[in-house]
Amino acid sequence: MANELRPCPCDIGDRFDYGGRGQEVQVEHIKAYVCKPPASTDKAVIVIHDIFGWQLPNTRYIADMLATNGYVATCPDFFVGQEAWKLSNDWATFNDWLKTRDAGKIDKEVDVILKYLREQCGAKKIGVVGFCWGGAAVQHLMLKNPNLKTGVSLYGVIKFFEDRSTLLHPTFFIFAGKDEIIPLEQVTVLEQKLKQNCKVHYEVKIYPGQTHGFVHRKREDINPQDKPYIEEARKDMINWLNKYL
């Protein structure tokens, strides 16, 4: 049932402006975008950005959406002041750029944000969602961080952590059926390894016809035929968080 504290997310994507409901704060050495719900809560979600960084309006929009659904949502700068990738950059330099931004080396920053959420925001149950680079970071955190309750990895680059599958927490994996970055063969292998090794609840879901980045695509970039899948994935993400936080 919908109520004012946790409104029904059935019209997610159409009600709110992008990245405008929260504020930027400084948390020790990290800048972060923080958006809080109207009513107080002890539940929080860390939103991990993609290669385009913490200021991308699409990602802040997701943080706003999570706050509207009753969570303290924060999107920290996990590049810690290093420049985000720009579409105008030369893709031939991407691998060198990526070497200095390892999705598996964000533990120090996550600990700082966890402390902030607990001490400054009153959070007791904290989950994490992430997109692309951030989706891979979610996989990393679900494998090793005991202080998180759950995670949603959205088109996380599997090859970063493909040799490990013993998750500590319930994890939901969202993939696109026509993702040129993450072939479906990789998703199949991930499912097989999870089935063999994982002792916690997980789910892997592929959304047909969708391409990389579909869940946090801006409203003006959504084709009518894609909208049902985008809305379904956003609701699935919210429902998973509701279940485990």
PDB file of C-alpha atoms in Angstrom:
ATOM      1  CA  MET A   1       0.000   0.000   0.000  1.00  0.00           C
ATOM      2  CA  ALA A   2       1.266   3.461  -0.822  1.00  0.00           C
ATOM      3  CA  ASN A   3       1.429   6.139   1.803  1.00  0.00           C
ATOM      4  CA  GLU A   4       3.086   9.494   2.237  1.00  0.00           C
ATOM      5  CA  LEU A   5       6.168   8.003   3.869  1.00  0.00           C
ATOM      6  CA  ARG A   6       6.741   5.423   1.130  1.00  0.00           C
ATOM      7  CA  PRO A   7       4.888   6.481  -1.995  1.00  0.00           C
ATOM      8  CA  CYS A   8       4.180   3.912  -4.651  1.00  0.00           C
ATOM      9  CA  PRO A   9       7.056   3.897  -7.151  1.00  0.00           C
ATOM     10  CA  CYS A  10       4.769   3.014 -10.047  1.00  0.00           C
ATOM     11  CA  ASP A  11       5.315   6.381 -11.717  1.00  0.00           C
ATOM     12  CA  ILE A  12       9.036   6.581 -11.002  1.00  0.00           C
ATOM     13  CA  GLY A  13      10.764   8.589 -13.686  1.00  0.00           C
ATOM     14  CA  ASP A  14       8.052  11.118 -14.345  1.00  0.00           C
ATOM     15  CA  ARG A  15       7.550  13.104 -11.164  1.00  0.00           C
ATOM     16  CA  PHE A  16      10.842  14.617 -10.165  1.00  0.00           C
ATOM     17  CA  ASP A  17      13.568  16.798 -11.552  1.00  0.00           C
ATOM     18  CA  TYR A  18      17.060  15.401 -12.025  1.00  0.00           C
ATOM     19  CA  GLY A  19      19.489  15.776  -9.179  1.00  0.00           C
ATOM     20  CA  GLY A  20      17.871  18.815  -7.652  1.00  0.00           C
ATOM     21  CA  ARG A  21      16.315  17.660  -4.396  1.00  0.00           C
ATOM     22  CA  GLY A  22      19.463  17.090  -2.344  1.00  0.00           C
ATOM     23  CA  GLN A  23      22.565  19.040  -1.445  1.00  0.00           C
ATOM     24  CA  GLU A  24      26.318  18.653  -1.727  1.00  0.00           C
ATOM     25  CA  VAL A  25      28.238  18.063   1.499  1.00  0.00           C
ATOM     26  CA  GLN A  26      31.852  17.474   2.483  1.00  0.00           C
ATOM     27  CA  VAL A  27      32.409  14.207   4.393  1.00  0.00           C
ATOM     28  CA  GLU A  28      36.040  14.149   5.539  1.00  0.00           C
ATOM     29  CA  HIS A  29      38.028  13.949   2.272  1.00  0.00           C
ATOM     30  CA  ILE A  30      34.988  13.129   0.109  1.00  0.00           C
ATOM     31  CA  LYS A  31      32.379  15.316  -1.547  1.00  0.00           C
ATOM     32  CA  ALA A  32      28.925  13.764  -1.677  1.00  0.00           C
ATOM     33  CA  TYR A  33      25.432  14.488  -2.915  1.00  0.00           C
ATOM     34  CA  VAL A  34      22.901  13.726  -0.168  1.00  0.00           C
ATOM     35  CA  CYS A  35      19.124  13.585  -0.490  1.00  0.00           C
ATOM     36  CA  LYS A  36      16.872  12.899   2.497  1.00  0.00           C
ATOM     37  CA  PRO A  37      13.238  11.778   2.594  1.00  0.00           C
ATOM     38  CA  PRO A  38      10.495  13.977   4.113  1.00  0.00           C
ATOM     39  CA  ALA A  39      10.156  11.710   7.156  1.00  0.00           C
ATOM     40  CA  SER A  40      13.003  10.536   9.367  1.00  0.00           C
ATOM     41  CA  THR A  41      14.302   7.031   8.729  1.00  0.00           C
ATOM     42  CA  ASP A  42      17.086   4.696   9.834  1.00  0.00           C
ATOM     43  CA  LYS A  43      17.503   3.290   6.318  1.00  0.00           C
ATOM     44  CA  ALA A  44      20.069   4.580   3.843  1.00  0.00           C
ATOM     45  CA  VAL A  45      21.428   3.732   0.404  1.00  0.00           C
ATOM     46  CA  ILE A  46      24.848   4.551  -1.001  1.00  0.00           C
ATOM     47  CA  VAL A  47      24.619   5.252  -4.738  1.00  0.00           C
ATOM     48  CA  ILE A  48      27.819   4.490  -6.645  1.00  0.00           C
ATOM     49  CA  HIS A  49      28.222   6.430  -9.860  1.00  0.00           C
ATOM     50  CA  ASP A  50      29.423   5.205 -13.236  1.00  0.00           C
ATOM     51  CA  ILE A  51      32.506   6.428 -15.131  1.00  0.00           C
ATOM     52  CA  PHE A  52      30.832   9.806 -15.649  1.00  0.00           C
ATOM     53  CA  GLY A  53      31.144  10.612 -11.964  1.00  0.00           C
ATOM     54  CA  TRP A  54      29.139  11.703  -8.955  1.00  0.00           C
ATOM     55  CA  GLN A  55      27.807  14.916 -10.554  1.00  0.00           C
ATOM     56  CA  LEU A  56      26.031  13.175 -13.448  1.00  0.00           C
ATOM     57  CA  PRO A  57      22.385  14.351 -13.291  1.00  0.00           C
ATOM     58  CA  ASN A  58      21.114  10.863 -14.222  1.00  0.00           C
ATOM     59  CA  THR A  59      22.725   9.336 -11.144  1.00  0.00           C
ATOM     60  CA  ARG A  60      21.591  12.105  -8.814  1.00  0.00           C
ATOM     61  CA  TYR A  61      18.098  11.546 -10.157  1.00  0.00           C
ATOM     62  CA  ILE A  62      18.288   7.969  -8.870  1.00  0.00           C
ATOM     63  CA  ALA A  63      19.365   9.294  -5.465  1.00  0.00           C
ATOM     64  CA  ASP A  64      16.356  11.625  -5.487  1.00  0.00           C
ATOM     65  CA  MET A  65      14.133   8.696  -6.417  1.00  0.00           C
ATOM     66  CA  LEU A  66      15.453   6.608  -3.530  1.00  0.00           C
ATOM     67  CA  ALA A  67      14.851   9.472  -1.101  1.00  0.00           C
ATOM     68  CA  THR A  68      11.298   9.802  -2.391  1.00  0.00           C
ATOM     69  CA  ASN A  69      10.877   6.129  -1.550  1.00  0.00           C
ATOM     70  CA  GLY A  70      11.929   6.627   2.056  1.00  0.00           C
ATOM     71  CA  TYR A  71      15.724   6.293   2.099  1.00  0.00           C
ATOM     72  CA  VAL A  72      18.547   8.649   2.954  1.00  0.00           C
ATOM     73  CA  ALA A  73      20.449   8.482  -0.345  1.00  0.00           C
ATOM     74  CA  THR A  74      23.987   9.644  -0.904  1.00  0.00           C
ATOM     75  CA  CYS A  75      26.111   9.639  -4.037  1.00  0.00           C
ATOM     76  CA  PRO A  76      29.735  10.231  -2.999  1.00  0.00           C
ATOM     77  CA  ASP A  77      32.611  11.130  -5.307  1.00  0.00           C
ATOM     78  CA  PHE A  78      34.378   7.777  -5.373  1.00  0.00           C
ATOM     79  CA  PHE A  79      36.949   9.229  -7.778  1.00  0.00           C
ATOM     80  CA  VAL A  80      37.911  11.537  -4.875  1.00  0.00           C
ATOM     81  CA  GLY A  81      38.554  14.633  -6.931  1.00  0.00           C
ATOM     82  CA  GLN A  82      39.961  12.889  -9.993  1.00  0.00           C
ATOM     83  CA  GLU A  83      38.222  13.838 -13.202  1.00  0.00           C
ATOM     84  CA  ALA A  84      35.279  11.777 -14.360  1.00  0.00           C
ATOM     85  CA  TRP A  85      35.280  10.395 -17.879  1.00  0.00           C
ATOM     86  CA  LYS A  86      33.926  12.698 -20.579  1.00  0.00           C
ATOM     87  CA  LEU A  87      32.356  11.627 -23.849  1.00  0.00           C
ATOM     88  CA  SER A  88      34.755  14.013 -25.596  1.00  0.00           C
ATOM     89  CA  ASN A  89      37.759  12.064 -24.253  1.00  0.00           C
ATOM     90  CA  ASP A  90      39.749   9.777 -26.534  1.00  0.00           C
ATOM     91  CA  TRP A  91      38.523   6.228 -25.894  1.00  0.00           C
ATOM     92  CA  ALA A  92      42.010   4.970 -26.778  1.00  0.00           C
ATOM     93  CA  THR A  93      43.115   6.389 -23.425  1.00  0.00           C
ATOM     94  CA  PHE A  94      40.283   4.804 -21.432  1.00  0.00           C
ATOM     95  CA  ASN A  95      42.194   1.804 -20.063  1.00  0.00           C
ATOM     96  CA  ASP A  96      44.976   4.035 -18.726  1.00  0.00           C
ATOM     97  CA  TRP A  97      42.365   6.351 -17.201  1.00  0.00           C
ATOM     98  CA  LEU A  98      40.629   3.381 -15.575  1.00  0.00           C
ATOM     99  CA  LYS A  99      43.824   2.082 -13.956  1.00  0.00           C
ATOM    100  CA  THR A 100      43.755   5.004 -11.528  1.00  0.00           C
ATOM    101  CA  ARG A 101      40.084   4.448 -10.689  1.00  0.00           C
ATOM    102  CA  ASP A 102      39.739   0.888  -9.398  1.00  0.00           C
ATOM    103  CA  ALA A 103      36.195  -0.179  -8.469  1.00  0.00           C
ATOM    104  CA  GLY A 104      37.746  -2.649  -6.033  1.00  0.00           C
ATOM    105  CA  LYS A 105      39.631   0.015  -4.098  1.00  0.00           C
ATOM    106  CA  ILE A 106      36.887   2.145  -2.601  1.00  0.00           C
ATOM    107  CA  ASP A 107      36.831   0.568   0.857  1.00  0.00           C
ATOM    108  CA  LYS A 108      38.355   3.559   2.650  1.00  0.00           C
ATOM    109  CA  GLU A 109      35.780   5.903   1.154  1.00  0.00           C
ATOM    110  CA  VAL A 110      32.905   3.511   1.864  1.00  0.00           C
ATOM    111  CA  ASP A 111      33.934   3.319   5.521  1.00  0.00           C
ATOM    112  CA  VAL A 112      33.922   7.121   5.738  1.00  0.00           C
ATOM    113  CA  ILE A 113      30.446   7.301   4.199  1.00  0.00           C
ATOM    114  CA  LEU A 114      29.120   4.509   6.434  1.00  0.00           C
ATOM    115  CA  LYS A 115      30.330   6.424   9.493  1.00  0.00           C
ATOM    116  CA  TYR A 116      28.676   9.607   8.205  1.00  0.00           C
ATOM    117  CA  LEU A 117      25.366   7.838   7.537  1.00  0.00           C
ATOM    118  CA  ARG A 118      25.350   6.242  10.981  1.00  0.00           C
ATOM    119  CA  GLU A 119      26.513   9.225  13.022  1.00  0.00           C
ATOM    120  CA  GLN A 120      25.077  12.171  11.087  1.00  0.00           C
ATOM    121  CA  CYS A 121      21.985  10.675   9.459  1.00  0.00           C
ATOM    122  CA  GLY A 122      20.920   8.089  12.060  1.00  0.00           C
ATOM    123  CA  ALA A 123      21.156   5.190   9.613  1.00  0.00           C
ATOM    124  CA  LYS A 124      21.158   1.660  11.008  1.00  0.00           C
ATOM    125  CA  LYS A 125      20.379  -0.337   7.866  1.00  0.00           C
ATOM    126  CA  ILE A 126      22.476   0.590   4.845  1.00  0.00           C
ATOM    127  CA  GLY A 127      22.446  -0.816   1.331  1.00  0.00           C
ATOM    128  CA  VAL A 128      24.223   0.070  -1.875  1.00  0.00           C
ATOM    129  CA  VAL A 129      23.302   0.433  -5.550  1.00  0.00           C
ATOM    130  CA  GLY A 130      25.668   1.111  -8.402  1.00  0.00           C
ATOM    131  CA  PHE A 131      25.758   1.588 -12.151  1.00  0.00           C
ATOM    132  CA  CYS A 132      28.328   0.162 -14.606  1.00  0.00           C
ATOM    133  CA  TRP A 133      31.647   0.995 -12.832  1.00  0.00           C
ATOM    134  CA  GLY A 134      29.541   1.432  -9.712  1.00  0.00           C
ATOM    135  CA  GLY A 135      27.779  -1.877 -10.372  1.00  0.00           C
ATOM    136  CA  ALA A 136      31.164  -3.582 -10.311  1.00  0.00           C
ATOM    137  CA  ALA A 137      31.907  -1.736  -7.061  1.00  0.00           C
ATOM    138  CA  VAL A 138      28.680  -3.162  -5.606  1.00  0.00           C
ATOM    139  CA  GLN A 139      29.871  -6.665  -6.499  1.00  0.00           C
ATOM    140  CA  HIS A 140      33.140  -5.937  -4.690  1.00  0.00           C
ATOM    141  CA  LEU A 141      31.362  -4.649  -1.583  1.00  0.00           C
ATOM    142  CA  MET A 142      28.921  -7.553  -1.467  1.00  0.00           C
ATOM    143  CA  LEU A 143      31.900  -9.901  -1.450  1.00  0.00           C
ATOM    144  CA  LYS A 144      33.691  -8.321   1.494  1.00  0.00           C
ATOM    145  CA  ASN A 145      31.978  -5.528   3.467  1.00  0.00           C
ATOM    146  CA  PRO A 146      30.118  -6.872   6.530  1.00  0.00           C
ATOM    147  CA  ASN A 147      28.519  -3.504   7.356  1.00  0.00           C
ATOM    148  CA  LEU A 148      26.138  -3.389   4.402  1.00  0.00           C
ATOM    149  CA  LYS A 149      22.800  -5.210   4.330  1.00  0.00           C
ATOM    150  CA  THR A 150      22.174  -5.634   0.625  1.00  0.00           C
ATOM    151  CA  GLY A 151      23.146  -4.433  -2.845  1.00  0.00           C
ATOM    152  CA  VAL A 152      21.780  -3.852  -6.316  1.00  0.00           C
ATOM    153  CA  SER A 153      24.343  -4.058  -9.122  1.00  0.00           C
ATOM    154  CA  LEU A 154      23.089  -2.484 -12.329  1.00  0.00           C
ATOM    155  CA  TYR A 155      25.011  -3.589 -15.426  1.00  0.00           C
ATOM    156  CA  GLY A 156      28.149  -3.972 -13.327  1.00  0.00           C
ATOM    157  CA  VAL A 157      31.177  -4.940 -15.380  1.00  0.00           C
ATOM    158  CA  ILE A 158      31.487  -8.643 -14.511  1.00  0.00           C
ATOM    159  CA  LYS A 159      35.086  -9.102 -15.639  1.00  0.00           C
ATOM    160  CA  PHE A 160      36.384  -6.963 -12.759  1.00  0.00           C
ATOM    161  CA  PHE A 161      35.424  -9.636 -10.204  1.00  0.00           C
ATOM    162  CA  GLU A 162      34.546 -12.655 -12.294  1.00  0.00           C
ATOM    163  CA  ASP A 163      36.715 -15.012 -10.233  1.00  0.00           C
ATOM    164  CA  ARG A 164      34.709 -14.474  -7.017  1.00  0.00           C
ATOM    165  CA  SER A 165      31.082 -15.297  -6.264  1.00  0.00           C
ATOM    166  CA  THR A 166      30.771 -15.961  -2.518  1.00  0.00           C
ATOM    167  CA  LEU A 167      28.511 -13.034  -1.664  1.00  0.00           C
ATOM    168  CA  LEU A 168      28.011 -11.977   1.957  1.00  0.00           C
ATOM    169  CA  HIS A 169      24.661 -10.246   1.434  1.00  0.00           C
ATOM    170  CA  PRO A 170      21.532 -10.575  -0.715  1.00  0.00           C
ATOM    171  CA  THR A 171      22.354  -9.080  -4.105  1.00  0.00           C
ATOM    172  CA  PHE A 172      20.227  -8.229  -7.126  1.00  0.00           C
ATOM    173  CA  PHE A 173      21.945  -8.112 -10.523  1.00  0.00           C
ATOM    174  CA  ILE A 174      20.317  -6.125 -13.331  1.00  0.00           C
ATOM    175  CA  PHE A 175      21.567  -6.615 -16.886  1.00  0.00           C
ATOM    176  CA  ALA A 176      20.526  -5.370 -20.321  1.00  0.00           C
ATOM    177  CA  GLY A 177      19.679  -7.844 -23.048  1.00  0.00           C
ATOM    178  CA  LYS A 178      21.580  -5.911 -25.726  1.00  0.00           C
ATOM    179  CA  ASP A 179      24.516  -4.641 -23.704  1.00  0.00           C
ATOM    180  CA  GLU A 180      27.587  -4.279 -25.934  1.00  0.00           C
ATOM    181  CA  ILE A 181      29.824  -3.896 -22.865  1.00  0.00           C
ATOM    182  CA  ILE A 182      28.590  -6.958 -20.964  1.00  0.00           C
ATOM    183  CA  PRO A 183      27.882  -9.925 -23.280  1.00  0.00           C
ATOM    184  CA  LEU A 184      25.142 -12.288 -22.153  1.00  0.00           C
ATOM    185  CA  GLU A 185      27.682 -15.129 -22.124  1.00  0.00           C
ATOM    186  CA  GLN A 186      29.374 -13.384 -19.187  1.00  0.00           C
ATOM    187  CA  VAL A 187      26.028 -13.128 -17.392  1.00  0.00           C
ATOM    188  CA  THR A 188      25.461 -16.861 -17.899  1.00  0.00           C
ATOM    189  CA  VAL A 189      28.856 -17.674 -16.390  1.00  0.00           C
ATOM    190  CA  LEU A 190      28.129 -15.372 -13.440  1.00  0.00           C
ATOM    191  CA  GLU A 191      24.835 -17.176 -12.811  1.00  0.00           C
ATOM    192  CA  GLN A 192      26.559 -20.560 -12.909  1.00  0.00           C
ATOM    193  CA  LYS A 193      29.205 -19.487 -10.396  1.00  0.00           C
ATOM    194  CA  LEU A 194      26.624 -17.940  -8.084  1.00  0.00           C
ATOM    195  CA  LYS A 195      24.549 -21.106  -8.211  1.00  0.00           C
ATOM    196  CA  GLN A 196      27.600 -23.191  -7.280  1.00  0.00           C
ATOM    197  CA  ASN A 197      29.085 -20.974  -4.568  1.00  0.00           C
ATOM    198  CA  CYS A 198      26.609 -18.429  -3.222  1.00  0.00           C
ATOM    199  CA  LYS A 199      24.881 -19.129   0.108  1.00  0.00           C
ATOM    200  CA  VAL A 200      22.813 -15.934   0.339  1.00  0.00           C
ATOM    201  CA  HIS A 201      19.797 -14.885  -1.700  1.00  0.00           C
ATOM    202  CA  TYR A 202      20.613 -13.413  -5.091  1.00  0.00           C
ATOM    203  CA  GLU A 203      18.774 -12.757  -8.303  1.00  0.00           C
ATOM    204  CA  VAL A 204      20.025 -12.143 -11.824  1.00  0.00           C
ATOM    205  CA  LYS A 205      17.571 -10.515 -14.196  1.00  0.00           C
ATOM    206  CA  ILE A 206      17.990  -9.584 -17.841  1.00  0.00           C
ATOM    207  CA  TYR A 207      15.718  -6.947 -19.371  1.00  0.00           C
ATOM    208  CA  PRO A 208      15.104  -7.752 -23.051  1.00  0.00           C
ATOM    209  CA  GLY A 209      16.036  -5.305 -25.754  1.00  0.00           C
ATOM    210  CA  GLN A 210      17.735  -2.886 -23.388  1.00  0.00           C
ATOM    211  CA  THR A 211      21.191  -1.379 -23.783  1.00  0.00           C
ATOM    212  CA  HIS A 212      23.887  -0.383 -21.312  1.00  0.00           C
ATOM    213  CA  GLY A 213      22.801   2.368 -18.923  1.00  0.00           C
ATOM    214  CA  PHE A 214      19.067   1.923 -19.474  1.00  0.00           C
ATOM    215  CA  VAL A 215      17.921   2.212 -15.847  1.00  0.00           C
ATOM    216  CA  HIS A 216      19.383   5.644 -15.179  1.00  0.00           C
ATOM    217  CA  ARG A 217      18.657   7.063 -18.604  1.00  0.00           C
ATOM    218  CA  LYS A 218      17.183  10.552 -18.524  1.00  0.00           C
ATOM    219  CA  ARG A 219      13.498  10.926 -19.268  1.00  0.00           C
ATOM    220  CA  GLU A 220      14.066  12.809 -22.515  1.00  0.00           C
ATOM    221  CA  ASP A 221      16.304   9.991 -23.771  1.00  0.00           C
ATOM    222  CA  ILE A 222      13.784   7.190 -23.209  1.00  0.00           C
ATOM    223  CA  ASN A 223      12.097   5.603 -26.214  1.00  0.00           C
ATOM    224  CA  PRO A 224       8.438   4.626 -25.689  1.00  0.00           C
ATOM    225  CA  GLN A 225       9.183   0.944 -26.323  1.00  0.00           C
ATOM    226  CA  ASP A 226      11.906   0.957 -23.636  1.00  0.00           C
ATOM    227  CA  LYS A 227       9.927   2.774 -20.960  1.00  0.00           C
ATOM    228  CA  PRO A 228       8.110  -0.303 -19.541  1.00  0.00           C
ATOM    229  CA  TYR A 229      11.417  -2.132 -19.015  1.00  0.00           C
ATOM    230  CA  ILE A 230      13.051   0.920 -17.439  1.00  0.00           C
ATOM    231  CA  GLU A 231      10.133   1.387 -15.057  1.00  0.00           C
ATOM    232  CA  GLU A 232      10.120  -2.336 -14.261  1.00  0.00           C
ATOM    233  CA  ALA A 233      13.829  -2.311 -13.425  1.00  0.00           C
ATOM    234  CA  ARG A 234      13.461   0.749 -11.212  1.00  0.00           C
ATOM    235  CA  LYS A 235      10.579  -0.850  -9.348  1.00  0.00           C
ATOM    236  CA  ASP A 236      12.554  -4.073  -9.014  1.00  0.00           C
ATOM    237  CA  MET A 237      15.448  -2.111  -7.516  1.00  0.00           C
ATOM    238  CA  ILE A 238      13.169  -0.369  -4.999  1.00  0.00           C
ATOM    239  CA  ASN A 239      11.374  -3.608  -4.112  1.00  0.00           C
ATOM    240  CA  TRP A 240      14.666  -5.380  -3.458  1.00  0.00           C
ATOM    241  CA  LEU A 241      15.820  -2.598  -1.143  1.00  0.00           C
ATOM    242  CA  ASN A 242      12.445  -2.585   0.605  1.00  0.00           C
ATOM    243  CA  LYS A 243      12.791  -6.314   1.218  1.00  0.00           C
ATOM    244  CA  TYR A 244      16.249  -6.277   2.731  1.00  0.00           C
ATOM    245  CA  LEU A 245      16.518  -2.884   4.441  1.00  0.00           C
TER     246      LEU A 245
END
